Short mmCIF file of C-alpha atoms in Angstrom, two decimals:
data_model
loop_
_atom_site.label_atom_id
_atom_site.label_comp_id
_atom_site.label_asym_id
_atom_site.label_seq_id
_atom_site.Cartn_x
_atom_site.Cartn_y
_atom_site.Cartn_z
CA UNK A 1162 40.88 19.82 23.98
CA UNK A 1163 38.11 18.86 21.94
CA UNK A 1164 34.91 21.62 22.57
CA UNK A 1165 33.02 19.66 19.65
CA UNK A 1166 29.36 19.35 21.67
CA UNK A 1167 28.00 15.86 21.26
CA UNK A 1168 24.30 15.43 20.00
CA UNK A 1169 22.80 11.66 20.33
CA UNK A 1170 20.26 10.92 16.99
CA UNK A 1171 17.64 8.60 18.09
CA UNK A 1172 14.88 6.58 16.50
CA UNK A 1173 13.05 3.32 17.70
CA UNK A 1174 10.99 3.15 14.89
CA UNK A 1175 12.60 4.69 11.24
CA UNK A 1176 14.95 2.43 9.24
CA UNK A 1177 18.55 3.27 9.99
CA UNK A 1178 18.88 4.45 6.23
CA UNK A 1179 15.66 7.15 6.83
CA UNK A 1180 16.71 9.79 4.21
CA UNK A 1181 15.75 12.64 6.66
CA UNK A 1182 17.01 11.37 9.48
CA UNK A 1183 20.63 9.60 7.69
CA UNK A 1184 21.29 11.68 4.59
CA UNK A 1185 19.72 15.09 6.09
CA UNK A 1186 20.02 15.59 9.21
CA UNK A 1187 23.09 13.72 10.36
CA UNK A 1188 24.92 15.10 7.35
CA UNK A 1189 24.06 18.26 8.45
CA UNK A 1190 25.46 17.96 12.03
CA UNK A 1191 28.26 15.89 11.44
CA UNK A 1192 30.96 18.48 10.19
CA UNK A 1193 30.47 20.63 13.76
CA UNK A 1194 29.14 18.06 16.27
CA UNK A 1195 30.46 14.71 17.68
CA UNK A 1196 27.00 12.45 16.50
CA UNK A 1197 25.81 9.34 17.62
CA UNK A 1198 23.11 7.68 16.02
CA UNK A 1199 21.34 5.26 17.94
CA UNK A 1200 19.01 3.16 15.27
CA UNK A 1201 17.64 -0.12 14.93
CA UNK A 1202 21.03 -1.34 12.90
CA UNK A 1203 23.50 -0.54 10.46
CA UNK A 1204 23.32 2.38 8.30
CA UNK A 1205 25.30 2.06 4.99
CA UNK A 1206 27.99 4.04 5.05
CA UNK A 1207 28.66 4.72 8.90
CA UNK A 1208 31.32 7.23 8.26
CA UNK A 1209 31.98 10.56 10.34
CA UNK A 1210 29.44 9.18 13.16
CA UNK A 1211 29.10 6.47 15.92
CA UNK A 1212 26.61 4.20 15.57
CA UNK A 1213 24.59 2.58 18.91
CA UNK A 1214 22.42 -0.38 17.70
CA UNK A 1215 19.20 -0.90 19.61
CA UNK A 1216 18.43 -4.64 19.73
CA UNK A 1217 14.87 -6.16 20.02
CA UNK A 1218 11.20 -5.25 19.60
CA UNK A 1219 9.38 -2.20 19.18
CA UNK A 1220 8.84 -1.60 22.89
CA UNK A 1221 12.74 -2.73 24.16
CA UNK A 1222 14.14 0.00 21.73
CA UNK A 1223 12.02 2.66 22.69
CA UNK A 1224 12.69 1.72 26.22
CA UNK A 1225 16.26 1.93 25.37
CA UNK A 1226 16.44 5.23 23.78
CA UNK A 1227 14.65 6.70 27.07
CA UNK A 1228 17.14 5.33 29.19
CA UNK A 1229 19.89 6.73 27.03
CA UNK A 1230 17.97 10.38 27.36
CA UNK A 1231 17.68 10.10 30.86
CA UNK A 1232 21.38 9.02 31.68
CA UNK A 1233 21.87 12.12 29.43
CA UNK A 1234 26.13 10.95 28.07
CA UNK A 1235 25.16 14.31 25.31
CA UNK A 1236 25.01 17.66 25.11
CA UNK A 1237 21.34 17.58 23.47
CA UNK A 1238 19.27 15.26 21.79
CA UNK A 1239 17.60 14.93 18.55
CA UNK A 1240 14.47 12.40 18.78
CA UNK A 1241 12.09 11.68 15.86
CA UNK A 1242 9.08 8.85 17.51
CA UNK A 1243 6.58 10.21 19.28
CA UNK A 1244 7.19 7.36 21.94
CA UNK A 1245 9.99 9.03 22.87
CA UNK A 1246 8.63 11.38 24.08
CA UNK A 1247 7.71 10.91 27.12
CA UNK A 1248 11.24 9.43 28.07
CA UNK A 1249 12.09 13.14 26.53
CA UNK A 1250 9.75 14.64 28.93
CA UNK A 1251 11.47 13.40 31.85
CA UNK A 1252 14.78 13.89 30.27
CA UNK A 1253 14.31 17.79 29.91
CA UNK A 1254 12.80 17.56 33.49
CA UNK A 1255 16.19 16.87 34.37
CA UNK A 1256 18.00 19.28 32.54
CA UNK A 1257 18.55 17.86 29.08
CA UNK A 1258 18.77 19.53 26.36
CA UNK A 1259 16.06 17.57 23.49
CA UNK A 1260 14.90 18.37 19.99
CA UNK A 1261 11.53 16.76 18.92
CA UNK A 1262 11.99 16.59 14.76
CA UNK A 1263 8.04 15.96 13.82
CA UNK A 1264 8.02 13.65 10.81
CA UNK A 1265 4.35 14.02 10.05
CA UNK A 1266 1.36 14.93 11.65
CA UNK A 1267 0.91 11.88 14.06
CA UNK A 1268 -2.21 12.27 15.36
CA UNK A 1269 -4.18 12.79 11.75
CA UNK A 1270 -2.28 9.50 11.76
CA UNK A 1271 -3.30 8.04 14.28
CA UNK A 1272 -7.43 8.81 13.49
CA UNK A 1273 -7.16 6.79 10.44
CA UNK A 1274 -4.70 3.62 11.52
CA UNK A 1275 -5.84 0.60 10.47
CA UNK A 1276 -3.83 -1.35 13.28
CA UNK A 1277 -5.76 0.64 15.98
CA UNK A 1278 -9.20 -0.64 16.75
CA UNK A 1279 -11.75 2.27 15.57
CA UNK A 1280 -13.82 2.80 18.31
CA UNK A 1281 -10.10 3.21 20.21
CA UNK A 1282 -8.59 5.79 17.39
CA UNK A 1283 -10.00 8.78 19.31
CA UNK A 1284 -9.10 8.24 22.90
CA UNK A 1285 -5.40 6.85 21.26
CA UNK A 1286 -5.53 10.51 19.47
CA UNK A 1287 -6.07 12.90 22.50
CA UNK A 1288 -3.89 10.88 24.70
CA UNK A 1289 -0.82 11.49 22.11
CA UNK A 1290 -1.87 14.99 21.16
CA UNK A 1291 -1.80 15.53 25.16
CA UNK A 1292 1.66 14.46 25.34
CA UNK A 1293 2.78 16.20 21.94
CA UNK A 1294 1.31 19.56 23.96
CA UNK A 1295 3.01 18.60 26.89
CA UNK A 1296 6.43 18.49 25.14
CA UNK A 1297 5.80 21.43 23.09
CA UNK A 1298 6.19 23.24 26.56
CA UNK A 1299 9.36 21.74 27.53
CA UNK A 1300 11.82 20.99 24.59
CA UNK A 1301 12.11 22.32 21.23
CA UNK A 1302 10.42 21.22 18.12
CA UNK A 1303 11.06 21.51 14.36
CA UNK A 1304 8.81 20.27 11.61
CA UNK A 1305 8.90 18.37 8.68
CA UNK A 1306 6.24 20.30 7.21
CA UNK A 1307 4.66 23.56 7.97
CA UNK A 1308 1.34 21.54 7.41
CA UNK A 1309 2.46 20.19 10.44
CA UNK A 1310 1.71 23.55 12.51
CA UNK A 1311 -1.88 22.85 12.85
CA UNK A 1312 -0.67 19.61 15.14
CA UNK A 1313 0.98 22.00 17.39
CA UNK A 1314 0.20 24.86 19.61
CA UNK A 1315 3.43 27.69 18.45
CA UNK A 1316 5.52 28.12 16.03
CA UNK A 1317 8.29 26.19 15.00
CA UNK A 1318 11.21 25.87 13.03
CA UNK A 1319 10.50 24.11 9.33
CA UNK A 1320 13.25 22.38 7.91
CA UNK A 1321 10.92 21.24 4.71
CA UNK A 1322 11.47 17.48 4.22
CA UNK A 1323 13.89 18.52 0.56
CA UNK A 1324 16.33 16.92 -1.32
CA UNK A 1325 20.06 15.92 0.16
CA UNK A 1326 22.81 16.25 -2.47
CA UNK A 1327 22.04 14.16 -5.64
CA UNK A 1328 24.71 13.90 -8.30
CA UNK A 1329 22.82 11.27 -10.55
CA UNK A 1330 22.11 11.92 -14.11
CA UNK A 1331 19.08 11.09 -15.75
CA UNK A 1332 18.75 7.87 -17.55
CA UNK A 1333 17.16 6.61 -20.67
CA UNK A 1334 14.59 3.69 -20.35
CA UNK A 1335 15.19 0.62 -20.96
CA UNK A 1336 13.77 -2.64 -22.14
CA UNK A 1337 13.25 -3.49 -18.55
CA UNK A 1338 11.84 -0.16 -17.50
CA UNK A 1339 8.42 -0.13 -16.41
CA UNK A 1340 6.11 1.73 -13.49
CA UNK A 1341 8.02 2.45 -10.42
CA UNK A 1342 6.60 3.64 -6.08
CA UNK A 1343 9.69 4.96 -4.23
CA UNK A 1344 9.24 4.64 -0.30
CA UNK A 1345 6.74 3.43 2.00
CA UNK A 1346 4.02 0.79 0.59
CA UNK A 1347 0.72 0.61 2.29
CA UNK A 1348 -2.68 0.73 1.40
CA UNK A 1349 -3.52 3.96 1.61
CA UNK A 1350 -0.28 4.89 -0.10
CA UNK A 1351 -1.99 3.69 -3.20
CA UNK A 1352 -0.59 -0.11 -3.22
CA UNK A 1353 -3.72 -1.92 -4.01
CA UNK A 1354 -4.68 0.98 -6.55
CA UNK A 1355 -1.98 0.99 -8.24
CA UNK A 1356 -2.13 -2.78 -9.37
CA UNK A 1357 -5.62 -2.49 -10.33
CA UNK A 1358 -4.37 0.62 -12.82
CA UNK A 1359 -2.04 -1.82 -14.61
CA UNK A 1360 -4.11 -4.55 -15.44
CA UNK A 1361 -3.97 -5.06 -19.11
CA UNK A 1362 -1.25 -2.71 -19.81
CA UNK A 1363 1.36 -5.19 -20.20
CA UNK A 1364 3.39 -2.48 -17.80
CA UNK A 1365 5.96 -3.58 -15.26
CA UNK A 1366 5.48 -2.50 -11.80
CA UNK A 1367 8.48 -1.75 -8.94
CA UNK A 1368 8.15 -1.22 -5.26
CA UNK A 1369 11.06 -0.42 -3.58
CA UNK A 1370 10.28 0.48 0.20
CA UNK A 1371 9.25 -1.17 3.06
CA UNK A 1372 6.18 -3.29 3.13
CA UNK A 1373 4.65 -5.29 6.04
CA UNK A 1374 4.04 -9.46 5.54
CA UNK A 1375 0.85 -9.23 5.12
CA UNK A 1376 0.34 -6.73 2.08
CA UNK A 1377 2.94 -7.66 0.42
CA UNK A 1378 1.59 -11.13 -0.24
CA UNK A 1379 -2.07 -9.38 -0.77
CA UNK A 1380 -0.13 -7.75 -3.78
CA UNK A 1381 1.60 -10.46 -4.98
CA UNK A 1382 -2.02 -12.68 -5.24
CA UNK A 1383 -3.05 -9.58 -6.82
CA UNK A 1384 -0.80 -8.74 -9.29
CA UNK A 1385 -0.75 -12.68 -10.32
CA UNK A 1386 -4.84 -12.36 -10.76
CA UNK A 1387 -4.32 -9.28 -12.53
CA UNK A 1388 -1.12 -10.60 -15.06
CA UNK A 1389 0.65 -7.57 -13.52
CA UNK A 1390 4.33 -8.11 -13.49
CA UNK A 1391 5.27 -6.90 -9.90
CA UNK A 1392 8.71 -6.77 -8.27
CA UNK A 1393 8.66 -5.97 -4.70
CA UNK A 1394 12.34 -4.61 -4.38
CA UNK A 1395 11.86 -4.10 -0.09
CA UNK A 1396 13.83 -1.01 1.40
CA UNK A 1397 16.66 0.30 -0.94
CA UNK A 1398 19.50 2.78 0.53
CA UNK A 1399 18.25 6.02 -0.60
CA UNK A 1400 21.20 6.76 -3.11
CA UNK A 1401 21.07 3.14 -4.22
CA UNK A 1402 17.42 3.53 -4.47
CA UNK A 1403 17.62 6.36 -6.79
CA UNK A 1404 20.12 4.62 -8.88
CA UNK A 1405 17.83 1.64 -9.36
CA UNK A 1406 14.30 3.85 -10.13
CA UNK A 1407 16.07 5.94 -12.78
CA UNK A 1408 15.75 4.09 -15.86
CA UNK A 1409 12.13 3.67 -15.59
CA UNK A 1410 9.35 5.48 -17.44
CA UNK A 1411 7.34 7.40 -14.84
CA UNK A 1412 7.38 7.63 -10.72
CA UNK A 1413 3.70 7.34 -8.80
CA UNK A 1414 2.75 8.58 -6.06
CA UNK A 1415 -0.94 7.12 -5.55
CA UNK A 1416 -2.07 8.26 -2.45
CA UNK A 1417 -5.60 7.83 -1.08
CA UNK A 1418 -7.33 10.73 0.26
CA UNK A 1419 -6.69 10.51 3.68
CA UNK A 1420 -6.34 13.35 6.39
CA UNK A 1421 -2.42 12.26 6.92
CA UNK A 1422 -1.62 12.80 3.50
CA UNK A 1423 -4.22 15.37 2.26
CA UNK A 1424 -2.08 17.97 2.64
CA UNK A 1425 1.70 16.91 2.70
CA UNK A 1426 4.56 17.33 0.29
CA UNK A 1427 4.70 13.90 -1.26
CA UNK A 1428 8.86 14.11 -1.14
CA UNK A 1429 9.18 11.48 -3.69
CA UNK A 1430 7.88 14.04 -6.60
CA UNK A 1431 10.89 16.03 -5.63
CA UNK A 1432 12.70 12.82 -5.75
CA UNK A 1433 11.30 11.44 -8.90
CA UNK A 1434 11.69 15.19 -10.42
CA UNK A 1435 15.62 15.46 -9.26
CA UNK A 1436 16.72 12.39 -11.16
CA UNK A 1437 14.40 13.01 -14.42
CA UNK A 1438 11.25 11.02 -14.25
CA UNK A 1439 7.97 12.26 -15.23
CA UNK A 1440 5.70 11.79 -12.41
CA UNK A 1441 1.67 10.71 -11.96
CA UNK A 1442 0.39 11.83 -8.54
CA UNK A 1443 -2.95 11.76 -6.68
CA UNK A 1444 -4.48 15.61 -7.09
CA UNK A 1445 -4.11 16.52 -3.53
CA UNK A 1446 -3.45 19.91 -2.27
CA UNK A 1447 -0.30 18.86 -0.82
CA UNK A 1448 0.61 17.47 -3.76
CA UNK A 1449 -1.08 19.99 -6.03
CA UNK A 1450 0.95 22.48 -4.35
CA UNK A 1451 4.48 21.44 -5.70
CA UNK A 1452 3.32 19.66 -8.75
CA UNK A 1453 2.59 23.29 -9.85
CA UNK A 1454 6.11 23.82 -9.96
CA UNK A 1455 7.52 20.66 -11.51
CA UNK A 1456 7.13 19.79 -15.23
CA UNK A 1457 5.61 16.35 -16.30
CA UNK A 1458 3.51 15.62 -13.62
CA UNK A 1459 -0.07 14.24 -14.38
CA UNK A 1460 -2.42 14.57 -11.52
CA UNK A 1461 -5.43 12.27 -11.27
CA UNK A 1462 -8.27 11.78 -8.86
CA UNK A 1463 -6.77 10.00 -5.72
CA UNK A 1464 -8.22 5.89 -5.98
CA UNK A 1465 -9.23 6.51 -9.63
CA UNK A 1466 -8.54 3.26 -10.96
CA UNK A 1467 -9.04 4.27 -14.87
CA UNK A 1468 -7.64 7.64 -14.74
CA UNK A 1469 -4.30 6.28 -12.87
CA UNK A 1470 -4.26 3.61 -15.91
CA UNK A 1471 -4.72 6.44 -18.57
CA UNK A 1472 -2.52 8.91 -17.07
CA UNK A 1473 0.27 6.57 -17.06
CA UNK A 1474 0.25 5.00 -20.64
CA UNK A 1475 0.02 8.52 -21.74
CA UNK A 1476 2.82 9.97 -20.27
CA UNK A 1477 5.30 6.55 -20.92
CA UNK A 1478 4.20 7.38 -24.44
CA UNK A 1479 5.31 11.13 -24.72
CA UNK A 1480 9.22 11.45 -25.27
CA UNK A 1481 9.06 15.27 -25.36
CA UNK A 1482 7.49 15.51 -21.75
CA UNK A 1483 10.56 13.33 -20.63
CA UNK A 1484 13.38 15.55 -22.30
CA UNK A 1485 11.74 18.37 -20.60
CA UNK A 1486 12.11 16.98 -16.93
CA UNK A 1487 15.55 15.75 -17.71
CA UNK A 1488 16.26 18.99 -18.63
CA UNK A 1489 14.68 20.37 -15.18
CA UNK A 1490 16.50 18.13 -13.14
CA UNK A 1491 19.55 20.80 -12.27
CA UNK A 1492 16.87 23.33 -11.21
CA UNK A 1493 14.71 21.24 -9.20
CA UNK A 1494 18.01 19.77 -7.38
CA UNK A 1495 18.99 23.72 -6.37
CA UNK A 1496 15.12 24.97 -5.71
CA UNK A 1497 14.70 22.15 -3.48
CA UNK A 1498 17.37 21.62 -1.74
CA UNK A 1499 17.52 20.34 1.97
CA UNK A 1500 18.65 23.38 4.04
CA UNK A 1501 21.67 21.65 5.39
CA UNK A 1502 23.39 25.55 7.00
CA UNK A 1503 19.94 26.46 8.56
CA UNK A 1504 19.94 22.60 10.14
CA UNK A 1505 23.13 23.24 11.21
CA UNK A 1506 23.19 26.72 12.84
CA UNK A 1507 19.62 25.76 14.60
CA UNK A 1508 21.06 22.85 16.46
CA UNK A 1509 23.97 25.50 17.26
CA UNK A 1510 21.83 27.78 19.02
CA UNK A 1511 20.40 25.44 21.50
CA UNK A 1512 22.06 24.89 24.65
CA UNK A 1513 23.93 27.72 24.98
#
């Protein structure tokens, strides 16, 4: 008889690749649980799990993941939207058994949207931080971030938002090497900054992450204005993705100084860090906060056009500062490791 308990993984809205959601938490849970991951499509490398593909729009998967929480074919749920939740909130209503993993701070977020109308942001804000209270109440949460805390009213579990097992070795540039962003690419991500920076420098520039229709082409006029080289790679596996960043000469992370990212862990300097690339960040205290412990990291005012550009010709041009984050690489991979046994023996305890 099989007494493996069954936990359903859902997301409307994160690619089915999402490195904390795929190659974190999943890994974590598939050794002891039966897992089923219901995500917008395939994940590479489907092994060890089932996989339930939502089909449609925005609003048809979220619909379906609250009908698969409140027909309840699990022994608990993991949910990482906060438009789940109140599908959630009816699910634990009738007994279920739900885990709200907080990816960021949502309603920070939601205060500086640009797809939400302004005058709209606050009334959108209290509405979701009333049902991220309400939930709070009835299920249990964990957080990303322990930033995150001050979104919430107790609390909670932090499963920091660290590295899964990387077995990559660092790489020596190459004549294509140039610039590279690793993960999401918006505006206020430091998209449009970043171009400006590399105006003149005769510097490549990759993008590898998900960018809307819109921006993308914004960039590309841009970049063509500008004589920037730019490659928009779109979203990468997150093993592949390492693969293909490691050759170049420095990670960014550019971030504008916005209350969603003031004070986060940026995770790609972790990620830029494990695989050996020196690293040029926005000085944020989020970001301040772990550069501290990383070597080659150059911090510069966040949407400082002239700084990012000298920052970053000055660290492609130091070969010392990249021997010494090569050589850092095995300790940042251990220091910062994704706790994959606390995961585990969290999702253990509930239900019971």
């Amino acid at each position: 008889m099989n007494d493996r308990r069954r936990v359903l993984v859902a997301s409307s809205v994160h690619p089915p690749d999402d490195p904390r959601i795929r190659w974190k938490l999943i890994e974590s849970l598939r050794s002891d649980f039966d897992v089923v991951y219901a995500t917008q499509g395939i994940p590479s490398q489907p092994m060890g799990f089932e996989v339930e593909v939502l089909r449609g729009g925005r609003i048809r998967r979220t619909l379906a993941v609250w009908w698969r929480l409140l027909r309840g074919r699990f022994d608990m749920a993991s949910i990482h939207d906060p438009e789940l939740l109140p599908g959630a909130i009816a699910a634990r209503l009738l007994g279920r058994t739900i885990v709200f993993d907080m990816h960021e701070d949502v309603v920070s977020q939601i205060r500086t949207k640009p797809t939400i109308p302004r005058f709209l942001r606050p009334l959108v804000a209290g509405g979701v931080g009333w049902i991220v209270a309400v939930s709070e109440r009835l299920m249990a949460f964990t957080l990303a971030e322990d930033g995150y805390h001050r979104a919430v009213r107790k609390p909670h579990p932090v499963f920091a938002n660290f590295l899964p097992r990387i077995t990559l070795d660092p790489r020596k540039p190459t004549e294509e090497s140039g610039v590279v962003y690793l993960g999401d690419i918006t505006e206020a991500r430091g998209a449009v900054v970043l171009v400006d920076a590399l105006e003149g420098t005769g510097l490549s520039l990759h993008l590898v992450g998900r960018c809307g229709d819109e921006l993308a082409e914004r960039l590309r006029l841009q970049a063509d204005l500008a004589d920037v080289d730019l490659t928009l790679h779109g979203f990468v596996p997150h093993a592949d993705a390492l693969a293909l960043i490691a050759h170049h000469h420095v990670g960014v992370s550019p971030l504008l100084d916005v209350a969603n990212y003031r004070d986060s862990l940026p995770t790609k300097l972790l990620e830029y860090a494990a695989i050996g690339l020196p690293v040029v960040a926005s000085d944020l205290p989020g970001t301040r906060a772990i550069a501290e412990d990383l070597v080659g990291v150059g911090l510069v005012t966040p949407g400082d056009v002239a700084a990012l550009r000298e920052t970053i010709q000055a660290v492609i041009g130091d070969a010392p500062l990249r021997a010494a984050v090569a050589n850092d690489v095995l300790r940042v991979r251990n220091e910062y490791q994704w706790p994959d046994a606390e995961v585990a023996a969290f999702y253990a305890s509930l239900g019971r």
